[in-house]
mmCIF file of C-alpha atoms and ligand atoms in Angstrom:
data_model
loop_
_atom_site.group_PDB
_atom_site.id
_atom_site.type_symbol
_atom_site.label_atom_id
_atom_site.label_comp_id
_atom_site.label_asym_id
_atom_site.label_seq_id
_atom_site.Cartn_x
_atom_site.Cartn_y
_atom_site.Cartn_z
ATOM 1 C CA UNK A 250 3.455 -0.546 -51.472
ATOM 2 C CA UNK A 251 6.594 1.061 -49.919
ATOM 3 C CA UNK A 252 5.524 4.487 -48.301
ATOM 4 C CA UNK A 253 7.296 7.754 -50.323
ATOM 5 C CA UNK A 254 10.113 9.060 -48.277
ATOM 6 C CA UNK A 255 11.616 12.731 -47.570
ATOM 7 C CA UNK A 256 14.845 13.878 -47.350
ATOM 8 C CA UNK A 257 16.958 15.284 -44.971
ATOM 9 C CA UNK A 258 16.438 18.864 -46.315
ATOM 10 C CA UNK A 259 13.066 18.326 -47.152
ATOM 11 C CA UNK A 260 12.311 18.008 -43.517
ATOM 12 C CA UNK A 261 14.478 20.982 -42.498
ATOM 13 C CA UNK A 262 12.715 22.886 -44.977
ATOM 14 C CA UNK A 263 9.618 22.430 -43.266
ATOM 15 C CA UNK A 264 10.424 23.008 -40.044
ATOM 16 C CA UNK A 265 12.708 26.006 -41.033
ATOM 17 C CA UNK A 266 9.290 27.894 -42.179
ATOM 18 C CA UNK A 267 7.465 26.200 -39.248
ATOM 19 C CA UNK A 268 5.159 24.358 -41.795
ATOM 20 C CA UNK A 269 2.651 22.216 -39.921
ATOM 21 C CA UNK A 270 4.212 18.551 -38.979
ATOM 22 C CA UNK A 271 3.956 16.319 -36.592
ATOM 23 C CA UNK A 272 7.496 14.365 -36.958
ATOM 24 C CA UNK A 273 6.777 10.747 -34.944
ATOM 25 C CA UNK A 274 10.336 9.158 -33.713
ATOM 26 C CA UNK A 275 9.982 5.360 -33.556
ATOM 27 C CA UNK A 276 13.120 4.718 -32.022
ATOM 28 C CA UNK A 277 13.758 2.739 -28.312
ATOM 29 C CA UNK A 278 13.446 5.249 -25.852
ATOM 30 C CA UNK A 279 17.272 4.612 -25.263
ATOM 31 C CA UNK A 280 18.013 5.808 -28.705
ATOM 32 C CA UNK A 281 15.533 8.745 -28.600
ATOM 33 C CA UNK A 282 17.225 9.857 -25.098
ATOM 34 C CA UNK A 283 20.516 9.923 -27.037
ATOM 35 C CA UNK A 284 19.002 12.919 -29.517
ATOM 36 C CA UNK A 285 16.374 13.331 -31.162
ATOM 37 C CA UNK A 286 14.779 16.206 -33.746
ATOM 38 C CA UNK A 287 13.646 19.000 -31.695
ATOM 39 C CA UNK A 288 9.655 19.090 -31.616
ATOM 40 C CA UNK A 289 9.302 15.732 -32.557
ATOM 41 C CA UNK A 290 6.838 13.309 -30.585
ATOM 42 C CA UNK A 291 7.809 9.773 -29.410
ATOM 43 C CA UNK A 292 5.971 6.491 -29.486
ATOM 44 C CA UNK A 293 8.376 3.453 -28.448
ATOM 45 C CA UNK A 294 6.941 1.171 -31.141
ATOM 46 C CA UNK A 295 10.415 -0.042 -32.922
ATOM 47 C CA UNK A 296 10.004 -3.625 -31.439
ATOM 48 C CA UNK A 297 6.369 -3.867 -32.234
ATOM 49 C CA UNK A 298 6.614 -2.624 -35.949
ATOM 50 C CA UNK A 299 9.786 -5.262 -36.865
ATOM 51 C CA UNK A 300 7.676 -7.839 -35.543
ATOM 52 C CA UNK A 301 4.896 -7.162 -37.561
ATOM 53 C CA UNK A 302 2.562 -6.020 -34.094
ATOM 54 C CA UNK A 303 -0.873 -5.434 -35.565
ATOM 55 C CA UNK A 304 -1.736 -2.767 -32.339
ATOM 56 C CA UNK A 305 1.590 -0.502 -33.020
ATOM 57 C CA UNK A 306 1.002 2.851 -33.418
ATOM 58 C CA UNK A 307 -2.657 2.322 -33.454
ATOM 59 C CA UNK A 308 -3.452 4.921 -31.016
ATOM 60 C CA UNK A 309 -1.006 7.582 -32.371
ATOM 61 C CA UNK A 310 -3.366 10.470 -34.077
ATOM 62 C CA UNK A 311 -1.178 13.755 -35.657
ATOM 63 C CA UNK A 312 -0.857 16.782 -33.471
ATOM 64 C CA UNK A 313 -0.120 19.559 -35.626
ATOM 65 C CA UNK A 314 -1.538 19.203 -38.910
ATOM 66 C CA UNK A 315 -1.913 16.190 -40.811
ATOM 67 C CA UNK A 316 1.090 15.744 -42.562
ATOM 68 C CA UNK A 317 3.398 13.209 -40.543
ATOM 69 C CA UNK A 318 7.365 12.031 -40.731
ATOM 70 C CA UNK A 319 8.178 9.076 -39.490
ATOM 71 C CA UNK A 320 11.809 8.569 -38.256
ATOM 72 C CA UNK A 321 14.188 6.128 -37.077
ATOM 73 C CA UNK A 322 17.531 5.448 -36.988
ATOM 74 C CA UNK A 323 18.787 4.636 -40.730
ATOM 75 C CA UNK A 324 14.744 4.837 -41.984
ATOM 76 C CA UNK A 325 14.155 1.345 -42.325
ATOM 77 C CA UNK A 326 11.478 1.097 -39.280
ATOM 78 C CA UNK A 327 10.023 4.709 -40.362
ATOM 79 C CA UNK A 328 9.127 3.033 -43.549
ATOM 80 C CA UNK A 329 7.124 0.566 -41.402
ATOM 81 C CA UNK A 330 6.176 3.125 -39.605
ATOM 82 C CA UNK A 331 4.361 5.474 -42.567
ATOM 83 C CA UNK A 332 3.014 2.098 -44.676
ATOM 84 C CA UNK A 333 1.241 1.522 -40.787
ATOM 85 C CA UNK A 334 -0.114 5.067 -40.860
ATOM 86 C CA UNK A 335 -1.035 5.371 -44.149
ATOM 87 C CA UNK A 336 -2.790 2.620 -44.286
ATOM 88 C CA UNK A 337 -4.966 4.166 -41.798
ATOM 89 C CA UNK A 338 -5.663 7.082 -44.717
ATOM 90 C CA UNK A 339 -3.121 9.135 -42.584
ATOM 91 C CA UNK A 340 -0.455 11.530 -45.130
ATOM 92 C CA UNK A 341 2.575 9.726 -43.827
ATOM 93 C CA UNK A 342 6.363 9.735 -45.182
ATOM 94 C CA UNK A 343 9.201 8.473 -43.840
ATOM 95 C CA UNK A 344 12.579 10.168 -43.141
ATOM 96 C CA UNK A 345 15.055 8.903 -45.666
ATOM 97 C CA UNK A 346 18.155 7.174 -44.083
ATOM 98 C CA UNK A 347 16.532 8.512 -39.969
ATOM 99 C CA UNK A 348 18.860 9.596 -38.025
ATOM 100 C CA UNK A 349 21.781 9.206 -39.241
ATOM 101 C CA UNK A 350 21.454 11.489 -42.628
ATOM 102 C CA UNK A 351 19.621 14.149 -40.182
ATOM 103 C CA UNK A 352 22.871 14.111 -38.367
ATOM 104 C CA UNK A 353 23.659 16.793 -41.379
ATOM 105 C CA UNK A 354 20.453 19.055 -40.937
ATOM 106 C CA UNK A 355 21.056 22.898 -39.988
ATOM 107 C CA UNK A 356 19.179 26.059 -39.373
ATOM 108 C CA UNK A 357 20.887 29.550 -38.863
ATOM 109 C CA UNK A 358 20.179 31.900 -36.202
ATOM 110 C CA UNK A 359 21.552 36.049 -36.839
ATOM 111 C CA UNK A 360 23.690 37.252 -33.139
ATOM 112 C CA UNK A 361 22.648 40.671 -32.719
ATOM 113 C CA UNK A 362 25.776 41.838 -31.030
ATOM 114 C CA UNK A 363 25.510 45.523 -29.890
ATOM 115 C CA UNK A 364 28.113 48.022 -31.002
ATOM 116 C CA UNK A 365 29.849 46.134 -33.916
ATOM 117 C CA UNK A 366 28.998 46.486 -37.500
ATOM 118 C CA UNK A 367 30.077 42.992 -39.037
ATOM 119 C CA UNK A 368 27.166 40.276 -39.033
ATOM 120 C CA UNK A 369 27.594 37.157 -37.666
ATOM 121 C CA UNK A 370 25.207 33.775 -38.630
ATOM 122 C CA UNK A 371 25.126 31.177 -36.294
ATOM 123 C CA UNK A 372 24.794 28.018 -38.311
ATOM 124 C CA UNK A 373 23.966 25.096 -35.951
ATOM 125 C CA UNK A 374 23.787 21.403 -36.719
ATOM 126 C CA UNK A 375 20.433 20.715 -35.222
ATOM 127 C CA UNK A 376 21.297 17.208 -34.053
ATOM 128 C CA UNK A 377 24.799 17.073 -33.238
ATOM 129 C CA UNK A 378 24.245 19.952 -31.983
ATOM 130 C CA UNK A 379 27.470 21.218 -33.680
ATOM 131 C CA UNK A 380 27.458 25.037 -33.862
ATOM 132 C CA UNK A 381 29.808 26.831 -36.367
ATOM 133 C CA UNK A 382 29.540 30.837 -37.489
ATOM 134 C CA UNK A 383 29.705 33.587 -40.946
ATOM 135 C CA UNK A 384 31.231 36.208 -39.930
ATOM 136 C CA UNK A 385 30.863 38.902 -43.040
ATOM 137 C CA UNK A 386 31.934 42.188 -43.302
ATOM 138 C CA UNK A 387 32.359 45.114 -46.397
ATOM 139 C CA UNK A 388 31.513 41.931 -48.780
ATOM 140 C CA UNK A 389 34.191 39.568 -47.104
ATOM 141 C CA UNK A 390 33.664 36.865 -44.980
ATOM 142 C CA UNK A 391 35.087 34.364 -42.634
ATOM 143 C CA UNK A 392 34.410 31.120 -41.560
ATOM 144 C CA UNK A 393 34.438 29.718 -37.972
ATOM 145 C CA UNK A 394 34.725 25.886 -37.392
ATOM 146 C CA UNK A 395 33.025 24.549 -40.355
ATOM 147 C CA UNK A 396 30.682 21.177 -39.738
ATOM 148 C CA UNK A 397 28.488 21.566 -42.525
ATOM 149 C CA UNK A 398 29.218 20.632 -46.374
ATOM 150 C CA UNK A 399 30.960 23.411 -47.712
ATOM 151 C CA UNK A 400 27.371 24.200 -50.250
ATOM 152 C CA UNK A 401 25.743 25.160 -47.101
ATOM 153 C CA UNK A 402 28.465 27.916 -45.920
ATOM 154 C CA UNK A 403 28.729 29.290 -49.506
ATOM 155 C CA UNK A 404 24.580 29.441 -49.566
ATOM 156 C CA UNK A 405 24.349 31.626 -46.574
ATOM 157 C CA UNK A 406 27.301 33.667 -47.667
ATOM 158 C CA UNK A 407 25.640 34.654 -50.949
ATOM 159 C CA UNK A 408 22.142 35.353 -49.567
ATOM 160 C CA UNK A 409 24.429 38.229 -47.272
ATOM 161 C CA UNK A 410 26.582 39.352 -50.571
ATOM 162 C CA UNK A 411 29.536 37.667 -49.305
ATOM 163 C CA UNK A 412 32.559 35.747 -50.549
ATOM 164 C CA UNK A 413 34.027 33.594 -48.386
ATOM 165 C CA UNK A 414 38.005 34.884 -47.940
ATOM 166 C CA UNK A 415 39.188 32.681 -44.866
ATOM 167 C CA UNK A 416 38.092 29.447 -42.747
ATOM 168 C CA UNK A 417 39.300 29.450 -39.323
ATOM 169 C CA UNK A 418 39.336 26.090 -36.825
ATOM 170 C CA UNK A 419 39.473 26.872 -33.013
ATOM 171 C CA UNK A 420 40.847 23.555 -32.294
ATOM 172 C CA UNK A 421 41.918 19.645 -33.742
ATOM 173 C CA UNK A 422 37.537 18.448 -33.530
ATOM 174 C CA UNK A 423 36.687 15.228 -31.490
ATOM 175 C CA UNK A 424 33.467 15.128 -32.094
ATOM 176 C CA UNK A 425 32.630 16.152 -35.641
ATOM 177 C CA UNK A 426 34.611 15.842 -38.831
ATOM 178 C CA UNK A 427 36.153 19.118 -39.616
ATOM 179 C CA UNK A 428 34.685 20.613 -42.643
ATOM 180 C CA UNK A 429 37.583 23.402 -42.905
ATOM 181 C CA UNK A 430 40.105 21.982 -45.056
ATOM 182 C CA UNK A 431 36.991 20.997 -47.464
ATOM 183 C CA UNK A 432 35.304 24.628 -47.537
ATOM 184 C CA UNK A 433 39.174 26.474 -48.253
ATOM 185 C CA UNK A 434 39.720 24.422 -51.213
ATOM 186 C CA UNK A 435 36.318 24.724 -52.470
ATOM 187 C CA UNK A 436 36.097 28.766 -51.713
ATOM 188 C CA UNK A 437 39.995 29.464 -52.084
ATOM 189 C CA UNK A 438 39.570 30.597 -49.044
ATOM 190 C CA UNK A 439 42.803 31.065 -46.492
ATOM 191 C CA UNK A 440 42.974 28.253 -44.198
ATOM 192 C CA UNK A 441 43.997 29.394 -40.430
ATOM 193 C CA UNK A 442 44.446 27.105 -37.232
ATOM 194 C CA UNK A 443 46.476 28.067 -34.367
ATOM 195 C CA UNK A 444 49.980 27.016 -34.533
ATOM 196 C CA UNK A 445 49.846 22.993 -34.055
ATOM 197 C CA UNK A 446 51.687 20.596 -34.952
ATOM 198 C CA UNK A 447 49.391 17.888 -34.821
ATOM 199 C CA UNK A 448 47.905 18.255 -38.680
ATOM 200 C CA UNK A 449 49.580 17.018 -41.782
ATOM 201 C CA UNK A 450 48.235 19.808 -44.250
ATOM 202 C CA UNK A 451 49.422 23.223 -45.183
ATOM 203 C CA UNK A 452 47.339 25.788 -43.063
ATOM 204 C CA UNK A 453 48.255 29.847 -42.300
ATOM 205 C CA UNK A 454 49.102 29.152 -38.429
ATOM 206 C CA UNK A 455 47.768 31.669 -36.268
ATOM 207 C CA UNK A 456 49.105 33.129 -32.511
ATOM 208 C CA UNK A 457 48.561 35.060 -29.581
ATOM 209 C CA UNK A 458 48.083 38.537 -30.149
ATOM 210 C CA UNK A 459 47.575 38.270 -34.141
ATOM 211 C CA UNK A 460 44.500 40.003 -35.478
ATOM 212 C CA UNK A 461 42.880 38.876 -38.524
ATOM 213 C CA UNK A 462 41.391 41.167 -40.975
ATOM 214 C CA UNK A 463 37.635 40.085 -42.238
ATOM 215 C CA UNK A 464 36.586 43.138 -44.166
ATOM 216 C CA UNK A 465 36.543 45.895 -41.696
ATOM 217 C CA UNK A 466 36.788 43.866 -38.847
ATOM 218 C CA UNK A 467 39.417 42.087 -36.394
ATOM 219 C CA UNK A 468 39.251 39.007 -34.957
ATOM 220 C CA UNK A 469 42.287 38.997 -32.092
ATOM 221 C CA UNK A 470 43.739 35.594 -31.085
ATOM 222 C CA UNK A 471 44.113 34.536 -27.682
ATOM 223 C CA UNK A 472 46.085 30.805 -27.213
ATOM 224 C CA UNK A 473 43.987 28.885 -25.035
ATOM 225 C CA UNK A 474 45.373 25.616 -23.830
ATOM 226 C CA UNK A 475 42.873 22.833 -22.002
ATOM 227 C CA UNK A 476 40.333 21.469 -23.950
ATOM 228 C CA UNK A 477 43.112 20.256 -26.520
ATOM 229 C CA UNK A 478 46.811 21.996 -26.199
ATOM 230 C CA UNK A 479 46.670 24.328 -29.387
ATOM 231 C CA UNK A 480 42.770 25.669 -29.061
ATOM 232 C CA UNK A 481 42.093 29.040 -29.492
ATOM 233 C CA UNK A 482 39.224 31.523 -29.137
ATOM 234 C CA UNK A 483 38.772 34.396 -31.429
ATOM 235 C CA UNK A 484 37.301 37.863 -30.311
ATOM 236 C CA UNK A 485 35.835 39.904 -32.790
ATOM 237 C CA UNK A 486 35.819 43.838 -32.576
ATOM 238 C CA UNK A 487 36.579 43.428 -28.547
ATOM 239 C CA UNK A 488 32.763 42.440 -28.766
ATOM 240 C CA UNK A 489 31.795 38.752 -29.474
ATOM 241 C CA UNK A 490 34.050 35.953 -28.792
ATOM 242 C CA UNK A 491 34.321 32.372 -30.179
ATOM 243 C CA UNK A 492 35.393 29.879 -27.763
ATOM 244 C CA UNK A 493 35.479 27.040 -29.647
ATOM 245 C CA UNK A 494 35.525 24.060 -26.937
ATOM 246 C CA UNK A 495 36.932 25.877 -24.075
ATOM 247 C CA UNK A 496 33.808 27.718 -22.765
ATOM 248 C CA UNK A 497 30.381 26.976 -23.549
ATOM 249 C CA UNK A 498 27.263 28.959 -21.962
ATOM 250 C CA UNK A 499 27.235 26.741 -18.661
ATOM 251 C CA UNK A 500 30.078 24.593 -19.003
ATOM 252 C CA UNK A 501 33.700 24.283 -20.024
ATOM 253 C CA UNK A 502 35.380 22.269 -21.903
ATOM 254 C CA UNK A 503 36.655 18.781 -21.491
ATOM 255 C CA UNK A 504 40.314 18.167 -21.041
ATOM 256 C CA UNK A 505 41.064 14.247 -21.308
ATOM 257 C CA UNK A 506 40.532 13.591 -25.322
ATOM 258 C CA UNK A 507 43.416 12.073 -26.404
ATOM 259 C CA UNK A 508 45.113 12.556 -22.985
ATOM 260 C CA UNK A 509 46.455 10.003 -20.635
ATOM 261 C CA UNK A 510 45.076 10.729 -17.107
ATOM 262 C CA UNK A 511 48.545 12.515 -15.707
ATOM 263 C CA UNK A 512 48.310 14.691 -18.928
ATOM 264 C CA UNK A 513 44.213 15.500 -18.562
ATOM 265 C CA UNK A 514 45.297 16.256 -14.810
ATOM 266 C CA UNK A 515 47.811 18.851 -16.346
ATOM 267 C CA UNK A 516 45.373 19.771 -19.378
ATOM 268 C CA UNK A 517 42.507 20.416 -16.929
ATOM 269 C CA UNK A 518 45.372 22.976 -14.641
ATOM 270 C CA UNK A 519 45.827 25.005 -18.125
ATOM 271 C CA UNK A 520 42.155 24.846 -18.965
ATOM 272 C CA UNK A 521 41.917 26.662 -15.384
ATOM 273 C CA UNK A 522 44.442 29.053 -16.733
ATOM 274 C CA UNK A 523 42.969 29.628 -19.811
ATOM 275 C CA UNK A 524 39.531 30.285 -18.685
ATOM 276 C CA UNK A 525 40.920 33.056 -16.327
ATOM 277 C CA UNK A 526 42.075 35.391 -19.323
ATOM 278 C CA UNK A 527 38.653 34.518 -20.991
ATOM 279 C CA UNK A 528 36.618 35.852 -18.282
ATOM 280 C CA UNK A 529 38.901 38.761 -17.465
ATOM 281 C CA UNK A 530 37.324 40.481 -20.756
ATOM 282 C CA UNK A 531 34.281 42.601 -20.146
ATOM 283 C CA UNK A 532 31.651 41.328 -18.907
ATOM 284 C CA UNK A 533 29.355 41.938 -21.673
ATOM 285 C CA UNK A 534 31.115 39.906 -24.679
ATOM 286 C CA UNK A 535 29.110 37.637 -26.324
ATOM 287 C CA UNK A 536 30.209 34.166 -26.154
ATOM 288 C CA UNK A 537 30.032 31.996 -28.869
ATOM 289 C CA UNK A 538 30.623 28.306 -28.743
ATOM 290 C CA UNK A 539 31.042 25.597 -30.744
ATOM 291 C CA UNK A 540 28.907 22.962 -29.797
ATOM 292 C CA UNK A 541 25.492 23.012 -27.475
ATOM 293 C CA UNK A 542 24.115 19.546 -25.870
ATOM 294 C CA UNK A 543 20.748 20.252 -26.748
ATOM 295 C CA UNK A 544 19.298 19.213 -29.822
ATOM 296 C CA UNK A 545 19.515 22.920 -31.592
ATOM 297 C CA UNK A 546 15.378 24.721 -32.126
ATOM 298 C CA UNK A 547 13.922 25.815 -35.559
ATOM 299 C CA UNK A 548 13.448 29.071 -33.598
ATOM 300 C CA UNK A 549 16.109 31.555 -35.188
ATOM 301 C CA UNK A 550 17.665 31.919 -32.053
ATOM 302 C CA UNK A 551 21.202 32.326 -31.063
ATOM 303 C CA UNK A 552 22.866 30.095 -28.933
ATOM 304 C CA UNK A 553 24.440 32.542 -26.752
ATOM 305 C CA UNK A 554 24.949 34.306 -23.630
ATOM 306 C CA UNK A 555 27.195 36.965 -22.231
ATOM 307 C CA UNK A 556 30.313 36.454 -20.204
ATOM 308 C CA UNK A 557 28.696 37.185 -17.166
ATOM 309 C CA UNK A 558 25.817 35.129 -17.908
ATOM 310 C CA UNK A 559 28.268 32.461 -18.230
ATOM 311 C CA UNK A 560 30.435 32.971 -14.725
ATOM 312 C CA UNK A 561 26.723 32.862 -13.701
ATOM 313 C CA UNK A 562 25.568 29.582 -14.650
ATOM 314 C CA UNK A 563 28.819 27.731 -14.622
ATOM 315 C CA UNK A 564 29.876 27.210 -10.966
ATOM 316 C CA UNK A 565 33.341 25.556 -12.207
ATOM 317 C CA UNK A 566 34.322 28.849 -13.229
ATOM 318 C CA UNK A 567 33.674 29.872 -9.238
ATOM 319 C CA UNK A 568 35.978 27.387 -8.143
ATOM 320 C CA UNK A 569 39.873 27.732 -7.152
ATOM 321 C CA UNK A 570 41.609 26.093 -9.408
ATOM 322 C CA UNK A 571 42.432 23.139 -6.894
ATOM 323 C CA UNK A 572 38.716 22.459 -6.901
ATOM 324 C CA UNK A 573 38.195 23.293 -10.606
ATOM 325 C CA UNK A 574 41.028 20.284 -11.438
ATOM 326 C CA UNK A 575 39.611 17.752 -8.909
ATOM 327 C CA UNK A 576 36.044 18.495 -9.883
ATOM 328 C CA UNK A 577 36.402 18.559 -13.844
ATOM 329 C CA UNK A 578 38.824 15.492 -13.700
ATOM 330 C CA UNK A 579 35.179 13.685 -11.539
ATOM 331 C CA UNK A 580 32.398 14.814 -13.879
ATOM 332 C CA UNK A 581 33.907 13.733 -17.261
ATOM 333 C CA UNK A 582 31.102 12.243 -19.521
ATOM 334 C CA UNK A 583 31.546 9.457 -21.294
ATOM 335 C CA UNK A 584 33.795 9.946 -24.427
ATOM 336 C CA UNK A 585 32.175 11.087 -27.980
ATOM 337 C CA UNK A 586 32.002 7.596 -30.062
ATOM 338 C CA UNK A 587 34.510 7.185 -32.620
ATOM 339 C CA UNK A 588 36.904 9.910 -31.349
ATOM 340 C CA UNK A 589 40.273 8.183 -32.014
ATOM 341 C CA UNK A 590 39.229 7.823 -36.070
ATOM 342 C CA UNK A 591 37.654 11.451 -36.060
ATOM 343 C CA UNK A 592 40.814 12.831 -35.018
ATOM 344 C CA UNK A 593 43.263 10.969 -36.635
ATOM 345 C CA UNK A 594 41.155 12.261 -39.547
ATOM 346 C CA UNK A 595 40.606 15.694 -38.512
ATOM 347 C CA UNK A 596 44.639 15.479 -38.313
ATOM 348 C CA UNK A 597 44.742 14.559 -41.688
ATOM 349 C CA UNK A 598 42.793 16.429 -43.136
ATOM 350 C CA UNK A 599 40.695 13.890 -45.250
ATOM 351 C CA UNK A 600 36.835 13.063 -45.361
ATOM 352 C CA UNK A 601 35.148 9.440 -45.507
ATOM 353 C CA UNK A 602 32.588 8.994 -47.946
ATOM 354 C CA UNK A 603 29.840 8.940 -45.599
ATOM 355 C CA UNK A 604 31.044 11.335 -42.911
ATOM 356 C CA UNK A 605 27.838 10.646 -40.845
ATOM 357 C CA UNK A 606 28.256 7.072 -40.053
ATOM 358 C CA UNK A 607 31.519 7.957 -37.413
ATOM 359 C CA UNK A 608 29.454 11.278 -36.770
ATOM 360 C CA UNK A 609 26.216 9.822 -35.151
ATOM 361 C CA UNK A 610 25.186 10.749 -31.663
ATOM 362 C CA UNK A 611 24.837 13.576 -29.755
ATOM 363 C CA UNK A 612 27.724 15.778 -28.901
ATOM 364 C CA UNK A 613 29.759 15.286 -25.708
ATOM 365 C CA UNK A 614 32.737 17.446 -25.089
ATOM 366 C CA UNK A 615 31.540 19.723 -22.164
ATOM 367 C CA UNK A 616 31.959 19.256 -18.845
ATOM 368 C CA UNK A 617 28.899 20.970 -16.627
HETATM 369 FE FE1 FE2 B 14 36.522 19.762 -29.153
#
């Protein structure tokens, strides 16, 4: 009899109020190195369960509680992973569609920022590790670099009272599927990017120096070129500042996507440029990225650091900017799969069906 399954949000309900699970990854270690769902244990039995191995998993015993999730990659193994289990009188499920349809799990985190009075939600991605912000003040809010379906922003923003009034990108996304365009026309929201013209949809272009009301608050634009030519950060109340894919708490961004190697050369100069301004602001603003490489905790905390925290544990941002170049352009990572569709996409403005099959993997556009 085919094991019962649970879904995606089923599983991030339970680890959201730390219910007791113990959530057993099946996957090749190769795969589980890749991501994986944070607290999960591993036992490298994929080959042994598709062939039917009467010994898999035979020594694996719950650790925390006796509930148990199986997971794999598209949950085909899990499946034979919880029928193995519960056959053994253990309360197993499997995670419906693995991997791939966890890609879209989330938790929020709340960034105390001393000294301003708007709110700001951190909504994370857990295993892209795709990090994306609510920013509400006096009723309003805004919307910073949407990766989530748009249900999930307008959740969190009535739980806080607020209506969503604008949806702002820092940059053209590599790595995820932009949810922006999506959440405007479902909120009515305004739709701000800065001034590009590398997207084929109608959007309120936004430039150095403009502030943008959110309730009582102001987010200022700075233009800063690197990562991709038109990204942006945002600060909000001279406080807390979103850096999209230009800074991240011990790395900065990468600046070869859709670059020949002269132009990532030049990119990678700007980026240098860029990052000065940045890190001329007080030491105390909170930075904010976009995207983390870890696999993001049920924990409820931020992911986020000060500026000087940052300068800290970034030695790039040490360098001259002769060594900054020659060192960024030797430590690229491998590119994020899929990139060229995601932003020819992203440039259009459009959504596959299944967003999370040119989503899957773990996110790769910092250089450390
Ligand atoms: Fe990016």
């Amino acid at each position: 009899m085919p094991a019962p399954t649970i879904s995606t949000e089923g599983l991030r309900e339970l680890l959201e109020r730390r219910a007791p699970v113990t959530v057993l990854d099946v996957r090749p270690a190769a795969e589980r190195a890749e991501w994986s769902i944070p607290g999960s244990v591993h036992a490298d039995a994929y080959e042994a369960l598709r062939r039917g191995d009467p010994t898999a998993l035979a020594d694996f015993h719950p650790t925390n509680g006796d509930r148990v999730v199986t997971v794999c990659a598209a949950g085909k193994t899990s499946m034979l992973a919880a029928e193995r289990l519960r056959a053994r009188g253990l309360d197993a499920v499997s995670l419906q569609g693995g991997m791939r349809v966890w890609s879209l799990a989330w938790n929020t985190a709340e960034v105390r920022c001393p000294g301003t009075t708007p709110r700001i939600v951190q909504l994370r991605r857990t295993g892209k590790g795709c990090l994306s912000y609510l920013i509400g003040s006096n009723g309003a809010a805004a919307v910073v670099d949407a990766s989530l379906e748009p249900q999930v922003y307008r959740r969190v923003a009535e739980n806080h009272g607020w209506r969503i009034c604008t949806v702002l990108e820092t940059h053209v996304h590599a790595d995820h599927l932009s949810r922006a365009r999506a959440l405007a026309v479902d909120t009515g929201a305004k739709l701000c990017l800065p001034t590009t013209d590398r997207v084929s949809f109608e959007f309120t272009p936004l430039n150095e120096h403009d502030t943008l009301r959110v309730g009582s608050a102001g987010l200022r634009v700075f233009h800063t070129p690197g990562h991709t030519p038109e990204s942006a950060c945002y600060l909000l109340d001279e406080r807390a500042l979103f850096t999209g894919d230009t800074l991240f708490l011990a790395a900065v961004g990468r600046p070869d996507l859709e670059a020949s190697a002269e132009q990532a050369r030049r990119r990678a100069h700007v980026l240098h440029a860029s990052l000065q301004r940045l890190l001329a602001l007080p030491p105390e603003t909170v930075v904010l990225p976009t995207h983390t490489s870890e696999p993001v905790e049920f924990d409820g905390r931020p992911i986020s650091a000060t500026l000087e925290e940052v300068q800290e544990r970034t030695s790039l941002l040490r360098e001259t900017e002769e060594t900054f170049v020659s060192q960024i352009l030797t430590r690229l990572p491998p590119t994020p799969p899929n990139h060229h569709r995601i932003v020819a996409l992203n440039e259009a403005g459009t959504l596959p069906d299944d967003p999370t099959e040119l989503e899957a993997g773990a996110n790769r556009c910092a250089v450390a």
